Amino acid sequence: GDNDPAVPPKDRARLKAAYPQAQVHTFHGTGHLAAVLRMREYLEVQRDFWRRAAGQSVRAEQEVEPGRMRTPA
């Protein structure tokens, strides 16, 4: 959450810069236990993430020629 003393704003900014492909969601008004304190919102974010990830996985598989393995970039 945005009040997380374990990961202060400067560290969050550095993490975001280090992982530009990462998806970020800030739970406002909570600290380190956002998954517990904002469980419904947390689960919605997780569900949406996995739905997008599943869609990306399907598209990535469709881009690979049949019989060929996809190699990491």
mmCIF file with all atom_site columns, C-alpha atoms in Angstrom:
data_model
loop_
_atom_site.group_PDB
_atom_site.id
_atom_site.type_symbol
_atom_site.label_atom_id
_atom_site.label_alt_id
_atom_site.label_comp_id
_atom_site.label_asym_id
_atom_site.label_entity_id
_atom_site.label_seq_id
_atom_site.pdbx_PDB_ins_code
_atom_site.Cartn_x
_atom_site.Cartn_y
_atom_site.Cartn_z
_atom_site.occupancy
_atom_site.B_iso_or_equiv
_atom_site.pdbx_formal_charge
_atom_site.auth_seq_id
_atom_site.auth_comp_id
_atom_site.auth_asym_id
_atom_site.auth_atom_id
_atom_site.pdbx_PDB_model_num
ATOM 1  C CA . GLY A 1 1  ? 0.000   0.000   0.000   1.00 0.00 ? 1  GLY A CA 1
ATOM 2  C CA . ASP A 1 2  ? 0.949   3.627   -0.254  1.00 0.00 ? 2  ASP A CA 1
ATOM 3  C CA . ASN A 1 3  ? 1.646   3.709   3.510   1.00 0.00 ? 3  ASN A CA 1
ATOM 4  C CA . ASP A 1 4  ? 3.985   0.714   3.517   1.00 0.00 ? 4  ASP A CA 1
ATOM 5  C CA . PRO A 1 5  ? 7.026   1.443   5.734   1.00 0.00 ? 5  PRO A CA 1
ATOM 6  C CA . ALA A 1 6  ? 8.785   -1.661  4.362   1.00 0.00 ? 6  ALA A CA 1
ATOM 7  C CA . VAL A 1 7  ? 8.778   -0.213  0.826   1.00 0.00 ? 7  VAL A CA 1
ATOM 8  C CA . PRO A 1 8  ? 8.923   3.598   0.995   1.00 0.00 ? 8  PRO A CA 1
ATOM 9  C CA . PRO A 1 9  ? 8.102   5.756   -2.064  1.00 0.00 ? 9  PRO A CA 1
ATOM 10 C CA . LYS A 1 10 ? 11.755  6.131   -3.156  1.00 0.00 ? 10 LYS A CA 1
ATOM 11 C CA . ASP A 1 11 ? 12.158  2.339   -3.170  1.00 0.00 ? 11 ASP A CA 1
ATOM 12 C CA . ARG A 1 12 ? 8.908   1.859   -5.079  1.00 0.00 ? 12 ARG A CA 1
ATOM 13 C CA . ALA A 1 13 ? 10.135  4.310   -7.721  1.00 0.00 ? 13 ALA A CA 1
ATOM 14 C CA . ARG A 1 14 ? 13.450  2.458   -8.030  1.00 0.00 ? 14 ARG A CA 1
ATOM 15 C CA . LEU A 1 15 ? 11.679  -0.899  -8.337  1.00 0.00 ? 15 LEU A CA 1
ATOM 16 C CA . LYS A 1 16 ? 9.383   0.456   -11.027 1.00 0.00 ? 16 LYS A CA 1
ATOM 17 C CA . ALA A 1 17 ? 12.390  1.829   -12.947 1.00 0.00 ? 17 ALA A CA 1
ATOM 18 C CA . ALA A 1 18 ? 14.253  -1.486  -12.603 1.00 0.00 ? 18 ALA A CA 1
ATOM 19 C CA . TYR A 1 19 ? 11.292  -3.476  -13.946 1.00 0.00 ? 19 TYR A CA 1
ATOM 20 C CA . PRO A 1 20 ? 9.686   -1.299  -16.640 1.00 0.00 ? 20 PRO A CA 1
ATOM 21 C CA . GLN A 1 21 ? 7.498   -4.184  -17.883 1.00 0.00 ? 21 GLN A CA 1
ATOM 22 C CA . ALA A 1 22 ? 6.024   -4.697  -14.412 1.00 0.00 ? 22 ALA A CA 1
ATOM 23 C CA . GLN A 1 23 ? 2.417   -3.855  -13.723 1.00 0.00 ? 23 GLN A CA 1
ATOM 24 C CA . VAL A 1 24 ? 1.943   -1.686  -10.646 1.00 0.00 ? 24 VAL A CA 1
ATOM 25 C CA . HIS A 1 25 ? -1.149  -1.245  -8.527  1.00 0.00 ? 25 HIS A CA 1
ATOM 26 C CA . THR A 1 26 ? -1.078  0.948   -5.430  1.00 0.00 ? 26 THR A CA 1
ATOM 27 C CA . PHE A 1 27 ? -3.490  0.166   -2.628  1.00 0.00 ? 27 PHE A CA 1
ATOM 28 C CA . HIS A 1 28 ? -4.297  3.565   -1.150  1.00 0.00 ? 28 HIS A CA 1
ATOM 29 C CA . GLY A 1 29 ? -4.704  4.027   2.592   1.00 0.00 ? 29 GLY A CA 1
ATOM 30 C CA . THR A 1 30 ? -3.025  0.776   3.578   1.00 0.00 ? 30 THR A CA 1
ATOM 31 C CA . GLY A 1 31 ? 0.423   -0.516  4.436   1.00 0.00 ? 31 GLY A CA 1
ATOM 32 C CA . HIS A 1 32 ? 2.290   -3.763  3.922   1.00 0.00 ? 32 HIS A CA 1
ATOM 33 C CA . LEU A 1 33 ? -0.765  -5.992  4.488   1.00 0.00 ? 33 LEU A CA 1
ATOM 34 C CA . ALA A 1 34 ? -2.843  -4.724  1.576   1.00 0.00 ? 34 ALA A CA 1
ATOM 35 C CA . ALA A 1 35 ? -3.779  -8.293  0.629   1.00 0.00 ? 35 ALA A CA 1
ATOM 36 C CA . VAL A 1 36 ? -5.426  -8.690  4.030   1.00 0.00 ? 36 VAL A CA 1
ATOM 37 C CA . LEU A 1 37 ? -6.751  -5.190  4.625   1.00 0.00 ? 37 LEU A CA 1
ATOM 38 C CA . ARG A 1 38 ? -8.095  -4.748  1.087   1.00 0.00 ? 38 ARG A CA 1
ATOM 39 C CA . MET A 1 39 ? -8.758  -8.378  0.234   1.00 0.00 ? 39 MET A CA 1
ATOM 40 C CA . ARG A 1 40 ? -11.542 -7.803  -2.294  1.00 0.00 ? 40 ARG A CA 1
ATOM 41 C CA . GLU A 1 41 ? -9.562  -5.166  -4.206  1.00 0.00 ? 41 GLU A CA 1
ATOM 42 C CA . TYR A 1 42 ? -6.436  -7.343  -4.006  1.00 0.00 ? 42 TYR A CA 1
ATOM 43 C CA . LEU A 1 43 ? -8.269  -10.348 -5.430  1.00 0.00 ? 43 LEU A CA 1
ATOM 44 C CA . GLU A 1 44 ? -9.722  -8.236  -8.244  1.00 0.00 ? 44 GLU A CA 1
ATOM 45 C CA . VAL A 1 45 ? -6.241  -6.992  -9.160  1.00 0.00 ? 45 VAL A CA 1
ATOM 46 C CA . GLN A 1 46 ? -4.903  -10.561 -9.097  1.00 0.00 ? 46 GLN A CA 1
ATOM 47 C CA . ARG A 1 47 ? -7.783  -11.854 -11.204 1.00 0.00 ? 47 ARG A CA 1
ATOM 48 C CA . ASP A 1 48 ? -7.284  -9.121  -13.790 1.00 0.00 ? 48 ASP A CA 1
ATOM 49 C CA . PHE A 1 49 ? -3.532  -9.773  -13.870 1.00 0.00 ? 49 PHE A CA 1
ATOM 50 C CA . TRP A 1 50 ? -3.977  -13.503 -14.501 1.00 0.00 ? 50 TRP A CA 1
ATOM 51 C CA . ARG A 1 51 ? -6.612  -12.887 -17.167 1.00 0.00 ? 51 ARG A CA 1
ATOM 52 C CA . ARG A 1 52 ? -4.244  -10.544 -19.018 1.00 0.00 ? 52 ARG A CA 1
ATOM 53 C CA . ALA A 1 53 ? -1.361  -12.988 -18.546 1.00 0.00 ? 53 ALA A CA 1
ATOM 54 C CA . ALA A 1 54 ? -3.435  -15.854 -19.946 1.00 0.00 ? 54 ALA A CA 1
ATOM 55 C CA . GLY A 1 55 ? -4.356  -13.757 -22.976 1.00 0.00 ? 55 GLY A CA 1
ATOM 56 C CA . GLN A 1 56 ? -0.722  -12.811 -23.575 1.00 0.00 ? 56 GLN A CA 1
ATOM 57 C CA . SER A 1 57 ? 0.300   -16.454 -23.268 1.00 0.00 ? 57 SER A CA 1
ATOM 58 C CA . VAL A 1 58 ? -2.266  -17.509 -25.863 1.00 0.00 ? 58 VAL A CA 1
ATOM 59 C CA . ARG A 1 59 ? -1.127  -14.765 -28.256 1.00 0.00 ? 59 ARG A CA 1
ATOM 60 C CA . ALA A 1 60 ? 2.552   -15.665 -27.735 1.00 0.00 ? 60 ALA A CA 1
ATOM 61 C CA . GLU A 1 61 ? 1.823   -19.313 -28.536 1.00 0.00 ? 61 GLU A CA 1
ATOM 62 C CA . GLN A 1 62 ? -0.056  -18.322 -31.681 1.00 0.00 ? 62 GLN A CA 1
ATOM 63 C CA . GLU A 1 63 ? 2.939   -16.305 -32.912 1.00 0.00 ? 63 GLU A CA 1
ATOM 64 C CA . VAL A 1 64 ? 5.251   -19.335 -32.840 1.00 0.00 ? 64 VAL A CA 1
ATOM 65 C CA . GLU A 1 65 ? 5.437   -21.525 -35.924 1.00 0.00 ? 65 GLU A CA 1
ATOM 66 C CA . PRO A 1 66 ? 4.013   -25.025 -35.394 1.00 0.00 ? 66 PRO A CA 1
ATOM 67 C CA . GLY A 1 67 ? 6.717   -27.490 -34.337 1.00 0.00 ? 67 GLY A CA 1
ATOM 68 C CA . ARG A 1 68 ? 9.090   -24.763 -33.144 1.00 0.00 ? 68 ARG A CA 1
ATOM 69 C CA . MET A 1 69 ? 9.844   -23.886 -29.559 1.00 0.00 ? 69 MET A CA 1
ATOM 70 C CA . ARG A 1 70 ? 9.652   -20.273 -28.474 1.00 0.00 ? 70 ARG A CA 1
ATOM 71 C CA . THR A 1 71 ? 12.962  -19.068 -27.096 1.00 0.00 ? 71 THR A CA 1
ATOM 72 C CA . PRO A 1 72 ? 13.214  -16.380 -24.431 1.00 0.00 ? 72 PRO A CA 1
ATOM 73 C CA . ALA A 1 73 ? 14.170  -12.921 -25.682 1.00 0.00 ? 73 ALA A CA 1
#
